[in-house]
XYZ file of C-alpha atoms in Angstrom:
679
model
C 35.313 0.689 27.216
C 34.958 -0.383 23.618
C 32.375 1.708 21.834
C 30.563 -0.031 19.015
C 30.541 1.855 15.746
C 27.087 2.548 14.456
C 25.050 5.058 12.562
C 21.636 6.008 13.887
C 19.710 6.901 10.793
C 17.136 9.610 10.483
C 14.744 10.784 7.839
C 14.141 7.420 6.226
C 11.513 6.106 8.614
C 9.030 7.904 10.908
C 10.824 9.877 13.601
C 9.226 7.922 16.450
C 10.972 4.844 15.215
C 14.462 5.827 16.189
C 16.012 6.599 19.555
C 19.339 8.332 20.055
C 20.854 7.627 23.454
C 21.558 10.829 25.368
C 24.138 9.157 27.568
C 26.573 8.415 24.765
C 28.109 10.504 22.003
C 29.008 8.525 18.943
C 30.376 9.798 15.662
C 27.595 9.470 13.125
C 27.001 10.496 9.570
C 24.264 10.381 7.032
C 25.539 7.804 4.597
C 22.798 8.564 2.106
C 24.045 12.084 1.348
C 27.731 12.129 2.324
C 29.587 13.148 -0.861
C 32.818 11.583 0.373
C 31.383 8.106 0.140
C 31.637 6.427 -3.202
C 30.823 2.905 -4.196
C 33.257 0.205 -3.326
C 35.768 -0.071 -6.134
C 35.503 -3.863 -6.103
C 31.752 -4.045 -6.450
C 30.767 -5.880 -9.570
C 27.983 -5.290 -12.073
C 26.493 -7.474 -14.770
C 28.681 -10.008 -16.514
C 32.024 -8.210 -16.176
C 34.020 -6.912 -13.258
C 34.327 -3.134 -13.019
C 38.126 -3.078 -12.713
C 41.080 -2.191 -14.943
C 43.099 -5.176 -13.728
C 41.684 -8.674 -13.829
C 41.024 -9.482 -10.149
C 40.796 -13.195 -10.951
C 44.304 -13.529 -12.402
C 45.873 -14.570 -9.111
C 43.092 -16.209 -7.132
C 45.681 -18.458 -5.473
C 46.698 -15.452 -3.380
C 43.125 -14.340 -2.650
C 42.230 -14.084 1.010
C 38.873 -13.703 2.706
C 38.034 -10.205 3.804
C 38.967 -9.424 7.380
C 35.952 -9.945 9.586
C 35.105 -9.383 13.186
C 34.650 -12.467 15.329
C 32.944 -13.675 18.474
C 35.311 -11.672 20.678
C 34.390 -8.500 18.805
C 30.746 -9.386 19.264
C 31.218 -9.722 23.023
C 33.189 -6.486 23.328
C 30.738 -4.434 21.286
C 27.743 -6.079 22.937
C 29.073 -5.046 26.335
C 29.539 -1.557 24.934
C 25.893 -1.525 23.887
C 24.766 -2.672 27.308
C 26.856 -0.073 29.127
C 25.861 2.731 26.762
C 22.197 2.016 27.520
C 23.016 3.221 31.025
C 20.373 0.970 32.553
C 17.651 2.972 30.840
C 14.728 1.221 29.266
C 12.974 2.776 26.344
C 11.796 1.251 23.126
C 13.891 -0.939 20.831
C 15.825 1.126 18.327
C 17.358 0.751 14.856
C 20.973 1.376 13.961
C 23.089 1.031 10.843
C 26.704 -0.222 11.264
C 29.399 2.094 9.943
C 31.016 -0.812 8.073
C 27.990 -0.720 5.757
C 28.783 2.769 4.478
C 29.134 2.072 0.735
C 26.595 0.104 -1.243
C 25.438 -0.377 -4.816
C 22.610 1.714 -6.284
C 19.068 0.377 -5.923
C 20.128 -1.838 -3.025
C 17.123 -3.264 -1.158
C 16.569 -2.718 2.546
C 17.642 -5.479 4.926
C 16.225 -5.487 8.442
C 18.104 -7.626 10.939
C 16.099 -8.977 13.872
C 18.485 -10.376 16.482
C 18.231 -13.580 18.431
C 17.695 -13.847 22.141
C 20.748 -11.626 22.845
C 18.864 -8.642 21.416
C 22.005 -6.575 20.773
C 21.510 -6.385 17.008
C 25.163 -7.337 16.474
C 24.573 -10.894 15.293
C 25.664 -10.004 11.747
C 28.888 -8.347 12.883
C 30.977 -10.728 10.750
C 28.790 -10.050 7.736
C 28.357 -6.253 7.912
C 30.978 -5.158 5.404
C 30.084 -7.567 2.637
C 26.326 -7.283 3.162
C 26.680 -3.518 3.101
C 27.825 -3.635 -0.521
C 24.468 -4.943 -1.727
C 21.969 -4.028 1.019
C 20.867 -1.024 3.037
C 21.179 -2.597 6.497
C 19.221 -1.702 9.619
C 19.699 -3.702 12.801
C 17.277 -3.790 15.710
C 18.665 -3.269 19.218
C 16.838 -4.005 22.467
C 18.094 -2.079 25.538
C 18.894 -4.230 28.563
C 15.972 -2.965 30.626
C 13.506 -3.036 27.749
C 10.398 -5.048 28.467
C 8.437 -4.402 25.282
C 5.980 -7.275 24.691
C 6.237 -9.270 21.496
C 3.091 -7.824 19.906
C 4.489 -4.276 20.230
C 7.850 -5.367 18.825
C 6.060 -6.766 15.793
C 4.218 -3.445 15.369
C 7.512 -1.545 15.524
C 9.008 -3.752 12.800
C 5.850 -3.357 10.741
C 6.207 0.429 10.853
C 9.687 0.114 9.343
C 8.423 -2.264 6.679
C 5.411 -0.090 5.842
C 7.513 3.049 5.654
C 9.988 1.487 3.230
C 7.167 -0.011 1.167
C 5.503 3.410 0.918
C 8.811 4.916 -0.227
C 9.804 2.180 -2.714
C 6.823 -0.094 -3.422
C 8.543 -2.007 -6.236
C 11.600 -3.007 -4.254
C 11.714 -6.084 -2.005
C 12.398 -5.802 1.719
C 14.648 -8.422 3.301
C 14.181 -9.527 6.892
C 16.938 -11.623 8.462
C 15.819 -13.145 11.759
C 17.673 -15.402 14.194
C 15.748 -17.663 16.607
C 13.322 -15.255 18.288
C 13.945 -12.740 15.491
C 12.711 -15.357 13.023
C 9.464 -15.577 14.999
C 9.018 -11.810 14.722
C 9.759 -11.993 10.982
C 7.078 -14.645 10.447
C 4.547 -12.532 12.335
C 5.382 -9.443 10.263
C 5.099 -11.372 6.997
C 1.773 -12.877 8.055
C 0.358 -9.429 8.826
C 1.604 -7.857 5.578
C 0.867 -10.236 2.703
C 0.592 -7.293 0.289
C 4.264 -6.311 0.763
C 7.080 -8.006 -1.131
C 9.134 -9.545 1.681
C 12.054 -11.951 1.537
C 12.584 -13.809 4.818
C 15.919 -15.325 5.791
C 15.370 -17.313 8.978
C 18.374 -18.710 10.851
C 17.497 -21.523 13.274
C 13.891 -20.357 13.640
C 11.985 -21.190 16.824
C 8.269 -21.663 16.250
C 7.464 -23.602 19.412
C 8.915 -23.094 22.868
C 7.148 -25.227 25.445
C 7.341 -25.230 29.213
C 9.384 -28.432 28.973
C 12.112 -26.381 27.281
C 11.579 -23.216 29.304
C 11.725 -24.779 32.769
C 15.305 -26.224 32.656
C 16.727 -22.988 31.277
C 14.836 -20.830 33.765
C 15.928 -23.098 36.608
C 19.532 -22.884 35.484
C 19.401 -19.089 35.512
C 17.595 -18.976 38.849
C 20.362 -20.883 40.655
C 23.147 -18.730 39.218
C 24.193 -15.785 41.445
C 23.537 -12.261 40.187
C 27.282 -11.522 39.955
C 28.019 -14.329 37.461
C 28.595 -11.949 34.522
C 31.022 -9.747 36.434
C 32.788 -12.752 37.955
C 33.302 -14.319 34.523
C 34.680 -11.083 33.181
C 36.828 -10.451 36.237
C 38.406 -13.889 36.535
C 38.455 -15.126 32.933
C 38.753 -11.794 31.093
C 36.493 -12.318 28.066
C 38.111 -9.469 26.223
C 40.147 -9.169 23.055
C 43.786 -9.984 23.523
C 43.261 -12.396 26.429
C 44.077 -16.081 25.774
C 40.930 -17.417 27.406
C 38.731 -15.371 25.093
C 40.293 -16.955 21.998
C 40.092 -20.410 23.570
C 36.414 -19.955 24.400
C 35.667 -18.696 20.879
C 37.327 -21.791 19.423
C 35.331 -23.963 21.820
C 32.045 -22.414 20.708
C 33.012 -22.786 17.063
C 34.353 -26.322 17.106
C 33.103 -28.271 20.110
C 30.311 -30.674 19.352
C 27.320 -30.792 21.678
C 27.899 -34.469 22.454
C 31.450 -33.737 23.561
C 30.094 -31.086 25.916
C 28.153 -33.661 27.871
C 24.596 -32.595 27.050
C 21.994 -31.681 29.663
C 22.674 -28.714 31.916
C 26.283 -28.382 30.743
C 25.188 -27.997 27.126
C 22.545 -25.448 28.109
C 25.160 -23.584 30.087
C 27.468 -23.294 27.090
C 24.528 -22.250 24.895
C 23.535 -19.484 27.311
C 27.019 -18.545 28.505
C 27.420 -15.833 25.880
C 24.230 -14.183 27.124
C 25.137 -14.604 30.797
C 28.344 -12.688 30.205
C 26.410 -9.727 28.786
C 23.048 -9.459 30.539
C 21.795 -9.480 34.127
C 19.789 -12.483 35.224
C 16.385 -10.768 35.228
C 16.896 -9.684 31.614
C 17.609 -13.260 30.539
C 14.523 -14.533 32.346
C 12.448 -11.918 30.565
C 13.930 -12.895 27.194
C 12.984 -16.522 27.736
C 9.396 -15.476 28.395
C 9.524 -13.240 25.312
C 10.793 -16.176 23.253
C 7.878 -18.286 24.434
C 5.236 -15.688 23.503
C 6.871 -14.777 20.161
C 7.230 -18.400 19.047
C 3.626 -19.145 19.995
C 2.411 -16.195 17.926
C 4.538 -17.201 14.932
C 3.310 -20.776 15.224
C -0.308 -19.645 14.940
C 0.281 -17.180 12.078
C 2.699 -19.063 9.820
C -0.131 -20.464 7.701
C -0.880 -17.028 6.225
C 2.701 -16.206 5.217
C 3.181 -15.727 1.471
C 6.705 -14.323 1.502
C 9.670 -15.943 -0.202
C 11.606 -17.691 2.569
C 15.086 -19.121 3.023
C 15.602 -21.201 6.185
C 19.159 -21.766 7.434
C 19.618 -24.638 9.887
C 22.632 -25.477 12.005
C 23.550 -29.140 12.223
C 24.587 -29.182 15.886
C 23.777 -27.489 19.188
C 20.136 -27.137 18.158
C 18.921 -26.768 21.707
C 15.904 -24.679 20.646
C 15.059 -26.441 17.374
C 12.595 -29.201 16.660
C 12.982 -31.047 13.366
C 9.269 -31.744 13.112
C 8.490 -28.052 13.521
C 11.019 -27.103 10.852
C 9.540 -29.632 8.435
C 6.058 -28.312 9.161
C 7.273 -24.765 8.575
C 8.895 -25.770 5.286
C 5.733 -27.457 4.076
C 3.516 -24.578 5.233
C 5.369 -21.716 3.558
C 4.552 -21.718 -0.168
C 7.910 -20.353 -1.390
C 10.455 -21.887 0.937
C 13.930 -23.370 0.623
C 15.862 -25.010 3.483
C 19.644 -25.060 3.682
C 21.525 -27.115 6.249
C 24.936 -26.428 7.770
C 25.864 -29.683 9.434
C 29.142 -28.500 10.978
C 27.841 -25.275 12.490
C 26.192 -24.485 15.795
C 23.642 -22.121 17.263
C 25.669 -18.934 16.624
C 25.479 -19.465 12.873
C 26.372 -15.987 11.608
C 29.272 -15.656 14.065
C 31.022 -18.848 12.993
C 33.837 -19.308 10.515
C 32.903 -20.428 7.031
C 29.394 -18.934 7.062
C 29.087 -16.128 4.514
C 25.524 -14.837 4.240
C 26.169 -13.001 0.970
C 27.519 -16.152 -0.664
C 24.528 -18.121 0.620
C 22.118 -15.561 -0.843
C 23.975 -15.520 -4.164
C 24.101 -19.305 -4.481
C 20.408 -19.542 -3.621
C 19.550 -16.863 -6.200
C 17.659 -15.008 -3.466
C 19.108 -11.602 -4.302
C 16.891 -9.328 -6.332
C 16.204 -5.628 -6.622
C 12.717 -5.768 -8.134
C 9.408 -7.565 -7.851
C 10.799 -10.685 -9.473
C 14.259 -12.164 -9.865
C 16.114 -11.027 -12.964
C 18.801 -13.621 -13.667
C 20.706 -11.058 -15.715
C 20.691 -7.755 -13.833
C 20.498 -9.280 -10.331
C 23.453 -11.584 -10.848
C 26.591 -10.763 -8.854
C 29.758 -12.505 -10.094
C 31.940 -14.283 -7.536
C 34.607 -12.433 -5.611
C 38.211 -13.560 -6.154
C 38.089 -15.507 -2.890
C 34.752 -17.119 -3.824
C 36.292 -18.152 -7.148
C 39.266 -19.550 -5.255
C 36.954 -21.653 -3.085
C 35.012 -22.757 -6.156
C 38.241 -23.648 -7.945
C 39.348 -25.717 -4.952
C 36.028 -27.575 -5.001
C 36.729 -28.467 -8.635
C 40.404 -29.208 -8.079
C 40.029 -32.990 -8.348
C 38.248 -32.754 -11.713
C 40.793 -30.238 -12.974
C 43.737 -32.304 -11.733
C 42.666 -35.531 -13.402
C 41.570 -33.922 -16.696
C 44.117 -31.057 -17.141
C 41.906 -29.195 -19.645
C 43.437 -27.748 -22.808
C 41.746 -24.632 -24.190
C 42.238 -23.643 -27.809
C 40.787 -20.680 -29.674
C 40.880 -19.441 -33.246
C 42.156 -16.017 -34.302
C 40.526 -13.934 -37.028
C 43.098 -15.190 -39.549
C 42.208 -18.809 -38.757
C 45.249 -19.570 -36.609
C 44.589 -21.918 -33.694
C 46.315 -20.868 -30.452
C 46.524 -22.365 -26.983
C 44.860 -19.533 -25.129
C 41.659 -17.530 -25.270
C 43.259 -14.876 -27.459
C 40.670 -15.578 -30.166
C 37.792 -14.847 -27.783
C 36.312 -11.323 -28.104
C 36.529 -9.317 -24.901
C 33.327 -7.402 -25.536
C 29.916 -8.997 -25.858
C 27.449 -10.044 -26.841
C 29.003 -13.385 -27.681
C 27.142 -16.677 -28.086
C 29.107 -19.921 -27.588
C 27.368 -22.931 -29.124
C 28.739 -26.423 -28.630
C 28.303 -30.028 -27.638
C 27.531 -31.414 -24.198
C 29.728 -34.074 -22.710
C 28.263 -36.549 -20.245
C 26.660 -34.742 -17.257
C 27.842 -31.388 -18.601
C 31.242 -31.693 -16.938
C 32.901 -29.312 -19.407
C 31.303 -26.027 -18.306
C 32.840 -25.699 -14.840
C 36.536 -25.803 -15.876
C 35.715 -23.463 -18.779
C 34.007 -20.947 -16.498
C 37.060 -20.831 -14.222
C 39.444 -20.448 -17.162
C 37.436 -17.607 -18.738
C 37.375 -15.625 -15.512
C 41.091 -16.100 -14.789
C 42.361 -15.404 -18.297
C 39.793 -12.986 -19.747
C 37.770 -11.668 -16.788
C 34.615 -12.924 -18.521
C 31.636 -14.502 -16.788
C 30.203 -17.312 -18.881
C 26.429 -17.364 -18.486
C 25.501 -20.951 -19.259
C 21.908 -21.783 -20.189
C 21.065 -24.613 -17.790
C 18.112 -26.909 -17.165
C 15.472 -25.401 -14.809
C 15.858 -28.427 -12.506
C 18.923 -26.663 -11.082
C 16.884 -23.677 -9.902
C 13.507 -24.852 -8.615
C 12.337 -27.787 -6.553
C 8.877 -28.542 -5.238
C 8.303 -29.543 -1.610
C 8.550 -33.311 -1.259
C 10.159 -33.654 -4.669
C 12.587 -36.483 -5.400
C 14.751 -34.128 -7.417
C 18.244 -33.416 -6.033
C 18.632 -30.858 -3.271
C 19.258 -27.332 -4.541
C 22.558 -27.085 -2.661
C 23.993 -29.611 -5.117
C 23.870 -26.922 -7.809
C 25.385 -24.064 -5.798
C 28.620 -24.139 -7.759
C 26.798 -23.970 -11.104
C 24.703 -21.031 -9.968
C 27.676 -19.243 -8.417
C 29.435 -19.063 -11.784
C 26.384 -17.621 -13.524
C 24.180 -20.424 -14.830
C 20.729 -19.266 -15.951
C 17.530 -21.298 -16.465
C 17.131 -21.877 -20.166
C 14.238 -19.872 -21.571
C 13.616 -17.529 -24.481
C 13.262 -14.475 -22.245
C 16.498 -15.164 -20.333
C 18.356 -15.796 -23.579
C 17.037 -12.514 -24.993
C 17.962 -10.539 -21.858
C 21.479 -11.961 -21.737
C 22.255 -11.004 -25.320
C 20.676 -7.593 -24.824
C 22.980 -7.021 -21.842
C 26.008 -7.935 -24.013
C 26.809 -11.011 -21.981
C 28.858 -14.052 -22.959
C 26.269 -16.819 -23.252
C 26.838 -20.573 -23.526
C 24.144 -22.580 -25.306
C 23.863 -26.343 -25.739
C 21.253 -27.137 -28.408
C 21.540 -30.845 -27.510
C 20.251 -30.198 -23.985
C 19.514 -33.044 -21.584
C 19.396 -35.658 -24.320
C 23.022 -34.946 -25.182
C 24.241 -34.579 -21.578
C 22.575 -37.888 -20.587
C 23.380 -39.813 -23.738
C 23.184 -43.588 -24.123
C 25.870 -46.180 -24.654
C 27.709 -45.753 -27.931
C 26.565 -42.137 -28.409
C 29.715 -40.330 -27.324
C 30.106 -37.050 -29.274
C 26.857 -37.550 -31.135
C 24.828 -34.347 -31.514
C 21.104 -34.315 -30.736
C 20.212 -30.895 -32.022
C 16.694 -29.901 -33.025
C 15.989 -29.598 -36.737
C 15.307 -25.890 -36.396
C 16.450 -23.313 -33.877
C 15.834 -19.624 -33.290
C 19.123 -18.756 -31.630
C 20.651 -17.455 -34.878
C 17.884 -14.900 -35.446
C 17.945 -13.814 -31.811
C 21.728 -13.409 -31.932
C 21.496 -11.300 -35.095
C 19.020 -8.969 -33.382
C 21.833 -7.817 -31.086
C 24.714 -8.326 -33.504
C 26.192 -11.088 -31.367
C 29.209 -13.076 -32.491
C 28.530 -16.817 -32.626
C 31.491 -19.001 -31.649
C 31.092 -22.742 -32.310
C 33.101 -24.977 -29.984
C 33.767 -28.651 -29.529
C 34.723 -30.590 -26.390
C 36.224 -34.074 -26.167
C 37.708 -36.199 -23.397
C 34.688 -37.857 -21.831
C 35.572 -41.219 -23.350
C 38.959 -41.009 -21.597
C 37.343 -40.420 -18.211
C 34.412 -42.809 -17.879
C 32.108 -45.193 -19.728
C 28.331 -45.541 -19.583
C 27.380 -49.091 -18.593
C 23.731 -48.624 -17.518
C 21.950 -46.119 -19.736
C 18.404 -44.841 -20.097
C 17.283 -47.809 -22.167
C 18.531 -50.244 -19.532
C 16.840 -48.366 -16.695
C 13.497 -48.181 -18.499
C 13.405 -51.993 -18.433
C 13.379 -51.957 -14.621
C 9.875 -51.064 -13.334
C 11.081 -49.241 -10.227
C 13.549 -47.079 -12.130
C 11.073 -46.505 -14.944
C 8.500 -45.110 -12.524
C 11.147 -42.998 -10.784
C 12.340 -41.495 -14.085
C 8.772 -40.710 -15.079
C 8.015 -39.099 -11.716
C 11.155 -36.967 -11.693
C 10.664 -35.851 -15.291
C 7.077 -34.820 -14.631
C 8.167 -32.767 -11.611
C 10.620 -30.773 -13.692
C 10.006 -28.221 -16.421
C 9.602 -30.101 -19.679
C 11.606 -28.675 -22.564
C 11.453 -29.378 -26.293
C 7.676 -29.776 -26.306
C 7.595 -29.229 -30.057
C 10.192 -31.838 -30.907
C 9.613 -35.505 -31.610
C 11.794 -38.602 -31.464
C 15.091 -38.775 -29.594
C 15.702 -35.017 -29.786
C 12.474 -34.413 -27.873
C 13.250 -37.093 -25.273
C 14.325 -34.990 -22.285
C 13.700 -37.574 -19.553
C 15.844 -37.033 -16.474
C 17.861 -39.930 -15.110
C 21.324 -40.729 -13.771
C 23.300 -43.014 -16.075
C 25.406 -45.724 -14.479
C 29.071 -45.152 -15.262
C 32.420 -46.734 -14.463
C 35.646 -44.707 -14.336
C 38.633 -45.173 -16.595
C 42.268 -44.266 -16.146
C 41.831 -40.502 -16.648
C 42.717 -38.961 -19.948
C 42.418 -35.288 -20.764
C 39.749 -32.700 -21.649
C 40.171 -30.635 -24.802
C 38.109 -27.577 -25.716
C 38.403 -25.922 -29.122
C 36.673 -22.626 -29.895
C 36.246 -22.068 -33.594
C 36.374 -18.860 -35.593
C 33.647 -16.354 -34.637
C 30.710 -16.018 -37.013
C 29.593 -12.403 -37.352
C 25.897 -11.510 -37.297
C 26.306 -7.757 -36.864
C 24.826 -5.947 -39.827
C 23.010 -9.099 -40.984
C 19.830 -8.643 -38.972
C 17.600 -8.097 -42.011
C 19.252 -10.963 -43.867
C 18.904 -13.403 -40.986
C 15.266 -12.550 -40.342
C 14.621 -14.893 -43.230
C 14.190 -18.366 -41.741
C 15.994 -20.097 -44.604
C 19.045 -17.849 -44.334
C 19.076 -18.265 -40.544
C 18.816 -22.023 -40.970
C 21.874 -21.987 -43.221
C 23.876 -20.277 -40.477
C 22.483 -22.793 -37.977
C 23.749 -25.673 -40.102
C 27.081 -23.874 -40.452
C 27.398 -23.646 -36.674
C 26.521 -27.324 -36.278
C 29.067 -28.292 -38.919
C 31.745 -26.204 -37.179
C 31.042 -27.901 -33.854
C 31.485 -31.315 -35.477
C 34.670 -30.105 -37.165
C 36.087 -28.865 -33.840
C 35.377 -32.245 -32.222
C 36.958 -34.114 -35.137
C 40.027 -31.839 -34.962
C 40.467 -32.553 -31.239
C 39.951 -36.298 -31.560
C 42.659 -36.414 -34.213
C 45.156 -34.097 -32.559
C 44.907 -35.653 -29.096
C 46.418 -38.854 -30.476
C 49.727 -36.992 -30.692
C 49.510 -35.482 -27.199
C 52.298 -37.074 -25.115
C 50.487 -35.961 -21.935
C 47.068 -37.323 -22.750
C 47.402 -39.953 -20.012
C 47.446 -38.963 -16.351
C 50.738 -40.748 -15.601
C 53.025 -38.565 -17.780
C 51.119 -35.486 -16.560
C 51.801 -36.469 -12.961
C 55.505 -36.924 -13.703
C 55.580 -33.513 -15.394
C 54.020 -31.911 -12.321
C 56.580 -33.551 -10.067
C 59.395 -32.219 -12.231
C 58.088 -28.701 -12.883
C 55.692 -27.944 -10.026
C 51.978 -28.430 -9.684
C 51.190 -24.901 -10.844
C 52.980 -25.318 -14.173
C 51.022 -25.587 -17.418
C 51.344 -29.023 -18.989
C 52.258 -29.029 -22.694
C 50.038 -30.627 -25.316
C 50.145 -31.554 -29.007
C 51.732 -29.261 -31.599
C 49.271 -26.836 -33.167
């Protein structure tokens, strides 16, 4: 018999909360005090990776961490059921042994399982989640018949205990289906506690119309169905049918499965293999009562909420209910996974840590700190991000130049300081396309996370807004983008980060026809004085290549002549955070719109980082506004000089056009670096 590895914790919550089975002896340890356990050597802090070797140098060879799968879930779930020995007793908490090492100040994460009740629904996620959370999973014994109201009280005791111990730290509750209903009830009853809800395929209404077919299906099945399935089909690791069935659950679409009773059978087959029939019938009744309670209490929930929805096999979901839930919860974001089914966390390609990071839902305090709460991507996450940008990189083949202290221009980032704080100030190309290739290059060559100051529209969206869905900006947030604000700028420099600032903002990124490489900087700026406060180096940079990629044919002025588009632009701009309130004219025009563009035969991107400007030791000098303004004008002049240098030098680049670059790749391999103009 496979014995699931787990740690029954003690001493953190009230003693009546935990139950240690007397029928089974499992190796346990106290992972809070064990001196042998250190922090994972690959865990990352702040803007740099805590490693002596750059882990991003060879992302091509990066592989996802080994994870348990659906077969492991079935094996360990059966082990849980057998270890219960048929005894009832209250639900109990356990902590998986894979979660042994975590970062300091990690918040508590309570996992409330779906209708299976094993508490193993995050089995694929345990190791990675355990690096940033203190994880406790709730397990329901097979013979447990605890009513939903008492289950909610049990969860509340855990929440209250942790809140009493660490009142300034958030508590995460991850709930699947029926677990999501419990989470909503707990949040509604504890509005004074800082909770973050992550609800996967939540069920807030379970009517008799849904209950009757499932109950009837179970009623007609013989009691020995679980043992017969195991005996004849061998749902165990190493048996071919187990792998085939796992693939079927991961990849088969509900329509291909025929719908109706057959679809319900596949949806409940995992449970049938684990639990006796009477237990499943009880769980359906529990689901009905829990969803009804959550449905009546959701209006009082104040917690920050992230809803994860599968795109297929939603046999317990109602789109109208989900929309009502999204509109009811005041701080709610919905993310959809169109190619995934009901067993969301057990399917390939679903990484809960990555989802939390991209959503900026990870925090250690009362409010999100974009600086200290940021976790840089893992090498495999960077590999996936790089692959998502592969088309842009392939057609633009960016060239990165930097300037050494002696003024020599080199084709590398050798002129970039390794230690911060460093402030990069430059021009925006159309739609800000230059930052993503630069972020990848900095991580791979220098192990530096570029923290770009981005428009707040990429981080917040009101319910019913016509602004783009937040998932569109996942890649930008993954690489460290931060909402532009004075406080975030100050915190980044104080933390010695590498910060990218675009004084031209939206007006420069969404420029009009005939305004390529024209700067729209405000007349005055405070970034020089703020940089001098922390002795930050200021590196001006210029970027060119947009005019070789596309051309604006319908700009802001054209769209404002069309009443429908004019009203849409006004509505979208009013919904977003308005910047540059003190500026007038074109510099202060930060209206949001999407310019109409047509592609060209692709040219090449060029990025030139100028010589660093020192501010260390000049804090008193640069407190004077006039002196700071002189440095500001110097930075602006350097940016224009870098752009002029690139526009001139690219004329002599034999590989500026995509055709000779393609031929070079065919001759030397697609991983080879393409030459450029002579420096």
